[in-house]
Every structure is written in structure tokens, then in C-alpha cells.
GROMACS .gro file of C-alpha atoms in nm:
model
  318
    1MET     CA    1  -2.663  -7.414  -0.212
    2ALA     CA    2  -2.738  -7.535  -0.566
    3PHE     CA    3  -2.896  -7.298  -0.812
    4VAL     CA    4  -3.273  -7.363  -0.853
    5TYR     CA    5  -3.454  -7.298  -1.184
    6SER     CA    6  -3.805  -7.176  -1.133
    7ASP     CA    7  -3.953  -7.371  -1.429
    8SER     CA    8  -3.874  -7.663  -1.662
    9LEU     CA    9  -3.852  -7.643  -2.040
   10VAL     CA   10  -3.915  -8.016  -2.088
   11GLY     CA   11  -4.203  -8.057  -2.332
   12SER     CA   12  -4.208  -7.690  -2.438
   13ARG     CA   13  -4.219  -7.672  -2.817
   14GLN     CA   14  -4.068  -7.322  -2.854
   15GLY     CA   15  -3.972  -7.219  -2.505
   16ILE     CA   16  -3.619  -7.112  -2.419
   17ARG     CA   17  -3.458  -6.912  -2.138
   18LEU     CA   18  -3.266  -6.589  -2.202
   19LEU     CA   19  -2.993  -6.456  -1.972
   20VAL     CA   20  -3.048  -6.084  -1.935
   21LEU     CA   21  -2.711  -5.931  -1.841
   22LEU     CA   22  -2.777  -5.624  -1.627
   23PRO     CA   23  -2.578  -5.310  -1.702
   24CYS     CA   24  -2.292  -5.174  -1.496
   25GLN     CA   25  -2.040  -4.897  -1.551
   26ARG     CA   26  -1.752  -5.078  -1.374
   27ARG     CA   27  -1.613  -5.395  -1.534
   28GLU     CA   28  -1.479  -5.526  -1.198
   29SER     CA   29  -1.826  -5.508  -1.036
   30PRO     CA   30  -2.004  -5.840  -0.967
   31ILE     CA   31  -2.206  -5.983  -1.256
   32GLU     CA   32  -2.581  -5.966  -1.205
   33CYS     CA   33  -2.839  -6.116  -1.437
   34ARG     CA   34  -3.192  -6.239  -1.457
   35LEU     CA   35  -3.339  -6.537  -1.643
   36GLU     CA   36  -3.650  -6.492  -1.856
   37THR     CA   37  -3.846  -6.765  -2.029
   38VAL     CA   38  -3.962  -6.671  -2.378
   39ASP     CA   39  -4.122  -6.835  -2.680
   40LEU     CA   40  -3.921  -6.847  -3.002
   41SER     CA   41  -4.240  -6.814  -3.203
   42ALA     CA   42  -4.274  -6.463  -3.060
   43ASN     CA   43  -3.940  -6.367  -3.222
   44PRO     CA   44  -3.768  -6.238  -2.909
   45ASN     CA   45  -3.468  -6.015  -2.961
   46PHE     CA   46  -3.148  -6.172  -2.831
   47GLU     CA   47  -2.790  -6.262  -2.916
   48ALA     CA   48  -2.648  -6.613  -2.899
   49LEU     CA   49  -2.308  -6.662  -2.739
   50SER     CA   50  -2.057  -6.901  -2.895
   51TYR     CA   51  -1.764  -6.967  -2.664
   52VAL     CA   52  -1.550  -7.235  -2.509
   53TRP     CA   53  -1.651  -7.342  -2.159
   54GLY     CA   54  -1.293  -7.368  -2.052
   55ASP     CA   55  -1.137  -7.542  -1.756
   56PRO     CA   56  -1.429  -7.680  -1.546
   57SER     CA   57  -1.220  -7.654  -1.226
   58THR     CA   58  -1.164  -7.280  -1.259
   59ARG     CA   59  -1.495  -7.115  -1.169
   60VAL     CA   60  -1.647  -6.787  -1.058
   61ASP     CA   61  -1.981  -6.683  -0.904
   62ILE     CA   62  -2.239  -6.467  -1.077
   63THR     CA   63  -2.579  -6.362  -0.948
   64VAL     CA   64  -2.885  -6.481  -1.144
   65ASN     CA   65  -3.237  -6.408  -1.016
   66LYS     CA   66  -3.080  -6.307  -0.686
   67GLN     CA   67  -2.926  -6.654  -0.653
   68VAL     CA   68  -2.558  -6.742  -0.679
   69LEU     CA   69  -2.471  -6.945  -0.987
   70ASN     CA   70  -2.125  -7.093  -1.028
   71VAL     CA   71  -1.993  -7.078  -1.388
   72THR     CA   72  -1.657  -7.134  -1.558
   73ALA     CA   73  -1.412  -6.850  -1.545
   74SER     CA   74  -1.423  -6.843  -1.927
   75LEU     CA   75  -1.792  -6.754  -1.920
   76GLY     CA   76  -1.746  -6.507  -1.635
   77THR     CA   77  -1.482  -6.320  -1.834
   78ALA     CA   78  -1.700  -6.320  -2.149
   79LEU     CA   79  -1.996  -6.170  -1.956
   80ARG     CA   80  -1.780  -5.890  -1.816
   81HIS     CA   81  -1.676  -5.793  -2.168
   82LEU     CA   82  -2.027  -5.826  -2.302
   83ARG     CA   83  -2.195  -5.624  -2.029
   84HIS     CA   84  -2.314  -5.282  -2.133
   85GLY     CA   85  -2.278  -4.971  -1.923
   86THR     CA   86  -2.640  -4.852  -1.937
   87ASP     CA   87  -2.863  -5.108  -2.112
   88PRO     CA   88  -2.950  -5.471  -2.028
   89ARG     CA   89  -2.834  -5.727  -2.286
   90ALA     CA   90  -3.033  -6.043  -2.364
   91LEU     CA   91  -2.819  -6.345  -2.439
   92TRP     CA   92  -2.865  -6.712  -2.497
   93VAL     CA   93  -2.588  -6.894  -2.313
   94ASP     CA   94  -2.604  -7.274  -2.309
   95ALA     CA   95  -2.438  -7.329  -1.969
   96VAL     CA   96  -2.697  -7.107  -1.795
   97CYS     CA   97  -3.008  -7.108  -2.015
   98ILE     CA   98  -3.025  -7.485  -2.003
   99ASP     CA   99  -3.056  -7.656  -1.666
  100GLN     CA  100  -2.747  -7.873  -1.707
  101THR     CA  101  -2.841  -8.091  -1.406
  102ASN     CA  102  -3.174  -8.190  -1.562
  103LEU     CA  103  -3.082  -8.436  -1.835
  104ASP     CA  104  -3.435  -8.444  -1.978
  105GLU     CA  105  -3.429  -8.068  -2.028
  106ARG     CA  106  -3.075  -8.088  -2.158
  107ASN     CA  107  -3.177  -8.345  -2.420
  108HIS     CA  108  -3.479  -8.135  -2.518
  109GLN     CA  109  -3.293  -7.802  -2.549
  110VAL     CA  110  -2.980  -7.934  -2.718
  111LYS     CA  111  -3.205  -8.069  -2.995
  112ARG     CA  112  -3.322  -7.708  -3.050
  113MET     CA  113  -2.985  -7.538  -3.052
  114ARG     CA  114  -2.975  -7.498  -3.430
  115TYR     CA  115  -3.303  -7.310  -3.424
  116ILE     CA  116  -3.200  -7.099  -3.126
  117TYR     CA  117  -2.885  -6.974  -3.305
  118GLN     CA  118  -3.082  -6.921  -3.627
  119HIS     CA  119  -3.344  -6.713  -3.442
  120SER     CA  120  -3.091  -6.490  -3.269
  121SER     CA  121  -3.024  -6.140  -3.408
  122HIS     CA  122  -2.661  -6.250  -3.436
  123THR     CA  123  -2.410  -6.484  -3.285
  124VAL     CA  124  -2.128  -6.339  -3.073
  125VAL     CA  125  -1.811  -6.542  -3.098
  126TRP     CA  126  -1.601  -6.492  -2.782
  127LEU     CA  127  -1.235  -6.578  -2.845
  128GLY     CA  128  -1.105  -6.471  -2.503
  129GLU     CA  129  -0.906  -6.186  -2.358
  130GLY     CA  130  -0.705  -5.961  -2.587
  131ASP     CA  131  -0.362  -5.802  -2.567
  132GLU     CA  132  -0.160  -5.551  -2.773
  133GLU     CA  133  -0.088  -5.801  -3.043
  134THR     CA  134  -0.442  -5.929  -3.087
  135ASP     CA  135  -0.569  -5.574  -3.067
  136ALA     CA  136  -0.347  -5.487  -3.367
  137ALA     CA  137  -0.483  -5.776  -3.567
  138MET     CA  138  -0.845  -5.686  -3.477
  139ALA     CA  139  -0.782  -5.322  -3.569
  140LEU     CA  140  -0.670  -5.431  -3.916
  141LEU     CA  141  -0.986  -5.640  -3.952
  142ARG     CA  142  -1.192  -5.346  -3.829
  143LYS     CA  143  -1.055  -5.127  -4.110
  144ILE     CA  144  -1.195  -5.379  -4.358
  145ASP     CA  145  -1.520  -5.411  -4.160
  146GLN     CA  146  -1.584  -5.042  -4.184
  147GLN     CA  147  -1.557  -5.021  -4.561
  148ASP     CA  148  -1.883  -4.940  -4.738
  149ASP     CA  149  -1.738  -5.051  -5.071
  150PRO     CA  150  -1.944  -5.344  -5.207
  151TYR     CA  151  -1.613  -5.485  -5.327
  152PRO     CA  152  -1.395  -5.457  -5.017
  153PHE     CA  153  -1.125  -5.667  -5.185
  154ARG     CA  154  -1.053  -5.356  -5.397
  155TYR     CA  155  -0.977  -5.158  -5.076
  156ILE     CA  156  -0.738  -5.428  -4.955
  157SER     CA  157  -0.551  -5.454  -5.283
  158GLN     CA  158  -0.514  -5.073  -5.312
  159ASP     CA  159  -0.462  -4.953  -4.954
  160LEU     CA  160  -0.359  -5.246  -4.738
  161ALA     CA  161   0.016  -5.300  -4.771
  162ARG     CA  162   0.194  -5.622  -4.717
  163ASP     CA  163   0.371  -5.449  -4.428
  164ASP     CA  164   0.036  -5.396  -4.251
  165LEU     CA  165  -0.027  -5.770  -4.257
  166LEU     CA  166   0.325  -5.843  -4.135
  167ALA     CA  167   0.277  -5.603  -3.842
  168ALA     CA  168  -0.044  -5.785  -3.746
  169LYS     CA  169   0.117  -6.128  -3.781
  170PRO     CA  170   0.172  -6.206  -3.410
  171GLY     CA  171  -0.184  -6.108  -3.327
  172PHE     CA  172  -0.334  -6.320  -3.602
  173ASP     CA  173  -0.122  -6.613  -3.484
  174LYS     CA  174  -0.257  -6.579  -3.128
  175ILE     CA  175  -0.616  -6.545  -3.246
  176ALA     CA  176  -0.584  -6.849  -3.472
  177ARG     CA  177  -0.458  -7.056  -3.177
  178ARG     CA  178  -0.760  -6.983  -2.956
  179PRO     CA  179  -0.947  -7.308  -2.869
  180TRP     CA  180  -1.276  -7.176  -3.013
  181TRP     CA  181  -1.165  -7.277  -3.363
  182THR     CA  182  -1.125  -7.644  -3.267
  183ARG     CA  183  -1.422  -7.729  -3.046
  184MET     CA  184  -1.725  -7.943  -3.139
  185TRP     CA  185  -2.015  -7.717  -3.048
  186THR     CA  186  -1.863  -7.404  -3.196
  187PHE     CA  187  -1.868  -7.582  -3.532
  188GLN     CA  188  -2.248  -7.599  -3.541
  189GLU     CA  189  -2.294  -7.256  -3.380
  190PHE     CA  190  -2.077  -7.097  -3.644
  191PHE     CA  191  -2.238  -7.279  -3.935
  192VAL     CA  192  -2.601  -7.191  -3.858
  193ALA     CA  193  -2.552  -6.832  -3.743
  194ARG     CA  194  -2.733  -6.574  -3.952
  195SER     CA  195  -2.489  -6.300  -3.858
  196ILE     CA  196  -2.160  -6.325  -3.672
  197LYS     CA  197  -1.962  -6.081  -3.456
  198VAL     CA  198  -1.616  -6.187  -3.338
  199LEU     CA  199  -1.507  -6.048  -3.002
  200CYS     CA  200  -1.150  -6.072  -2.871
  201GLY     CA  201  -1.102  -5.873  -2.556
  202ASP     CA  202  -1.264  -5.537  -2.618
  203ALA     CA  203  -1.224  -5.549  -2.995
  204ALA     CA  204  -1.518  -5.662  -3.209
  205VAL     CA  205  -1.555  -5.714  -3.583
  206ARG     CA  206  -1.809  -5.878  -3.811
  207TRP     CA  207  -1.710  -6.215  -3.959
  208LYS     CA  208  -1.727  -6.046  -4.298
  209ALA     CA  209  -1.383  -5.898  -4.230
  210PHE     CA  210  -1.229  -6.245  -4.189
  211ASP     CA  211  -1.416  -6.364  -4.494
  212VAL     CA  212  -1.273  -6.080  -4.707
  213LEU     CA  213  -0.918  -6.088  -4.572
  214LEU     CA  214  -0.849  -6.462  -4.605
  215PRO     CA  215  -0.833  -6.478  -4.988
  216TRP     CA  216  -0.602  -6.175  -4.983
  217ILE     CA  217  -0.369  -6.345  -4.736
  218GLY     CA  218  -0.370  -6.649  -4.963
  219ALA     CA  219  -0.278  -6.440  -5.262
  220LEU     CA  220   0.008  -6.277  -5.075
  221ASN     CA  221   0.137  -6.613  -4.955
  222MET     CA  222   0.153  -6.731  -5.320
  223SER     CA  223   0.311  -6.418  -5.464
  224HIS     CA  224   0.549  -6.311  -5.186
  225GLY     CA  225   0.615  -6.622  -4.987
  226GLN     CA  226   0.438  -6.702  -4.665
  227VAL     CA  227   0.328  -6.376  -4.505
  228LEU     CA  228   0.125  -6.508  -4.211
  229PRO     CA  229   0.167  -6.818  -4.002
  230GLN     CA  230   0.040  -7.165  -4.091
  231SER     CA  231  -0.188  -7.147  -3.787
  232LEU     CA  232  -0.417  -6.927  -4.001
  233SER     CA  233  -0.533  -7.243  -4.169
  234GLN     CA  234  -0.781  -7.259  -3.877
  235PHE     CA  235  -0.960  -6.960  -4.026
  236THR     CA  236  -0.955  -7.100  -4.376
  237GLU     CA  237  -1.075  -7.446  -4.281
  238ILE     CA  238  -1.380  -7.333  -4.089
  239ARG     CA  239  -1.461  -7.066  -4.348
  240ASN     CA  240  -1.444  -7.319  -4.630
  241ALA     CA  241  -1.645  -7.574  -4.438
  242ARG     CA  242  -1.919  -7.315  -4.366
  243ASN     CA  243  -1.932  -7.223  -4.732
  244VAL     CA  244  -1.964  -7.589  -4.831
  245TRP     CA  245  -2.246  -7.640  -4.581
  246HIS     CA  246  -2.439  -7.338  -4.705
  247SER     CA  247  -2.400  -7.446  -5.068
  248ARG     CA  248  -2.513  -7.799  -4.990
  249ILE     CA  249  -2.816  -7.663  -4.800
  250ARG     CA  250  -2.908  -7.456  -5.109
  251ASP     CA  251  -2.857  -7.751  -5.345
  252SER     CA  252  -2.977  -8.053  -5.150
  253GLY     CA  253  -3.103  -7.927  -4.814
  254THR     CA  254  -2.855  -8.112  -4.594
  255LEU     CA  255  -2.514  -8.267  -4.538
  256LEU     CA  256  -2.468  -8.632  -4.462
  257LEU     CA  257  -2.398  -8.735  -4.103
  258SER     CA  258  -2.098  -8.937  -4.230
  259THR     CA  259  -1.954  -8.622  -4.394
  260LEU     CA  260  -1.998  -8.414  -4.078
  261LEU     CA  261  -1.838  -8.680  -3.857
  262LYS     CA  262  -1.534  -8.685  -4.087
  263MET     CA  263  -1.513  -8.307  -4.089
  264THR     CA  264  -1.511  -8.282  -3.708
  265GLY     CA  265  -1.311  -8.590  -3.621
  266ASP     CA  266  -1.019  -8.393  -3.472
  267ARG     CA  267  -1.231  -8.142  -3.276
  268GLY     CA  268  -1.236  -8.136  -2.897
  269ALA     CA  269  -1.525  -8.195  -2.655
  270GLY     CA  270  -1.534  -8.241  -2.279
  271GLU     CA  271  -1.842  -8.463  -2.306
  272PRO     CA  272  -1.762  -8.761  -2.535
  273ARG     CA  273  -2.124  -8.787  -2.660
  274ASP     CA  274  -2.087  -8.442  -2.808
  275HIS     CA  275  -1.862  -8.576  -3.079
  276VAL     CA  276  -2.189  -8.705  -3.224
  277PHE     CA  277  -2.459  -8.478  -3.073
  278ALA     CA  278  -2.289  -8.153  -3.183
  279VAL     CA  279  -2.339  -8.224  -3.552
  280LEU     CA  280  -2.687  -8.372  -3.549
  281GLY     CA  281  -2.841  -8.032  -3.582
  282LEU     CA  282  -2.673  -7.993  -3.921
  283VAL     CA  283  -2.839  -8.307  -4.060
  284ALA     CA  284  -3.194  -8.310  -4.193
  285GLU     CA  285  -3.456  -8.432  -3.942
  286GLY     CA  286  -3.556  -8.789  -4.013
  287ALA     CA  287  -3.239  -8.862  -4.205
  288HIS     CA  288  -3.113  -9.088  -3.929
  289GLU     CA  289  -3.228  -9.254  -3.608
  290VAL     CA  290  -2.962  -9.119  -3.374
  291GLN     CA  291  -3.121  -8.954  -3.072
  292ILE     CA  292  -2.973  -8.688  -2.842
  293ASP     CA  293  -2.980  -8.860  -2.508
  294TYR     CA  294  -2.723  -8.780  -2.239
  295LYS     CA  295  -2.848  -9.074  -2.037
  296ALA     CA  296  -2.740  -9.321  -2.306
  297PRO     CA  297  -2.405  -9.497  -2.262
  298VAL     CA  298  -2.125  -9.350  -2.476
  299ALA     CA  299  -2.075  -9.680  -2.654
  300ARG     CA  300  -2.439  -9.685  -2.759
  301VAL     CA  301  -2.419  -9.333  -2.894
  302TYR     CA  302  -2.112  -9.415  -3.100
  303HIS     CA  303  -2.262  -9.743  -3.219
  304ASP     CA  304  -2.583  -9.570  -3.336
  305ALA     CA  305  -2.384  -9.302  -3.519
  306THR     CA  306  -2.163  -9.559  -3.686
  307VAL     CA  307  -2.466  -9.760  -3.803
  308ALA     CA  308  -2.636  -9.440  -3.938
  309ALA     CA  309  -2.316  -9.334  -4.118
  310PHE     CA  310  -2.267  -9.678  -4.264
  311GLN     CA  311  -2.623  -9.685  -4.395
  312GLU     CA  312  -2.550  -9.358  -4.578
  313THR     CA  313  -2.221  -9.454  -4.741
  314GLY     CA  314  -2.130  -9.812  -4.664
  315GLU     CA  315  -1.821  -9.684  -4.478
  316ASP     CA  316  -1.723  -9.728  -4.114
  317ILE     CA  317  -1.674  -9.374  -3.981
  318LEU     CA  318  -1.598  -9.389  -3.608
   0.00000   0.00000   0.00000
């Protein structure tokens, strides 16, 4: 039997649903949740999940409002790791908090995703399961994360040996190859987040640790030859792009649609329209006439985006 949502968010100016993950002491126990409809203007306390949907053919059942809801195995695994032992945890998860079968609601809520992530207490980036090697890399990042020094670079230069980085090399390589770094929607989710926690298996660190470590890795690569694998360019690229976006927002209030389409041209998406829709939230409202409409033919979406980009720059983008 198909999952039935008790209400519709179509037409609601500030309404969203939150997935409240109910606590359980045992990780292998079935996942139980409830859905709550809240108003963003009331400043509800919640975390936004940024993850990769994964293989749509590999699915698991969870219980939501005493109904069975079928989700991807990727999300099921993330929820098991996110579940607390004693306290409920309020999350915004696109696959569940939006009725994906209702295209009108989907259009309406996808337009609001930027504001949802900006209103969350922080964004949780789920990279997937961990192992000994990724745990070692995350442990190194956690050492940096736990420093109270306002200049953590000083700690790295004094106490973090090149050998420490070399020991963590296999784990960093695995983390950098996770698909989260190369998907369309994670691009916007990462950019607009106020605060970011990165979760790989059971290990969690704030994004600050990545932000601090990357320049140090670059310096070691220049002075000692390449210390860590080229795959770490994934970290650097998204970090630099986020910094560019924030500086542009401060200076001019927006990025051009044409710029964003170029920046994300090699990113992946299961829904072809998302190659356009996933960046619209990063462009100023009214700056273009492209509408989020999952009922529109793909060719029409690409045509409208190309016209809008051409009007900005005179260049053919798509």
C-alpha cells in the first residue's frame, strides 16, 4: 500500500514537514519516525540532511506515522547512524518531507529548499558508511576540530606531522571518492548551509576541520611532493566554490545562472531537470524566468535555462 500524506503543502508560504526520528538503543532495530508539519516563520529547531539518494532499486522499509514508507537503502543507513539512543531528532529530509508523488507539492517545496537549509540549525552531510581507513582520516580531522585556538593552522604546523597525514592518506582518498562531492543537489545544500557537520560512519566533524586542513595539505604538496592523492581536489573545488559564492553574495548579492551552470556541468543527477533546478536557488529571485516545474518537458527546461544564460552573457551554456 502506498504511503499517504495527511496534508498537502501546496500553497503554504512557510510550511514544511519535519521527519522526527524516534530514539532507539539498538542500531539494528527498525526505524520509526513521525512527520510533523511546522511553519518556518516560527523558527523550528531542526537539522537538514544532505546526502545522496543512491541506487533507486535498492530499498528498505521504515515506519512513518505508523505507515510503511519505502526509501532508498542509502537513506535507511543514514537514519540508523543519525538515530539517538534516548532523544528524538528532528530532520528535514527531501525524499520524505516532500511528497515526491505530488508534482505540485514537489515544485512548491523545491523552490524553498534554499530557505529550508538556511533555517536549519545546521546541515548534516552524510558521506556513507565508514571503515578503519576513513575512521583514521576522520580522527585526524577531529583533532583539528577540537582545537580552541583561534588560529588552528598554528596547531597543524607545530603538532601535526607529515607522517600523520600520510597515515590518513587511504582514508582521505576514500572519503574524497564518495559520490556526495559530485552530485547536483549537494552543491546547493552545501553552499547555503549556515553550519555544517560531516558524518562518515560513526565519525563526525565540523566542516571547519576540512577548511583548515586543506591549505596545509596544499603547502605540504608544494614543499614535500604530493602527500595526499589527487582525489582530494574534490574537497578543494567545492571549498573554493563555496568561498566564491559567499564573497559574491557579500559583494553583489548573487551569482549568475550562467556561472552556476558552468560550475556544475560535470555533476550527476538522476532527474535530468535537476541539472538546472538544483542551482536556481543560488540565483537572485527575479533574475531569470526559469521556473521549477517537474511537469515541463526536459527539452523545455534546458531551452529556458539556455535562453536565460544567453541573456546574461551572450554565451550558449548548455
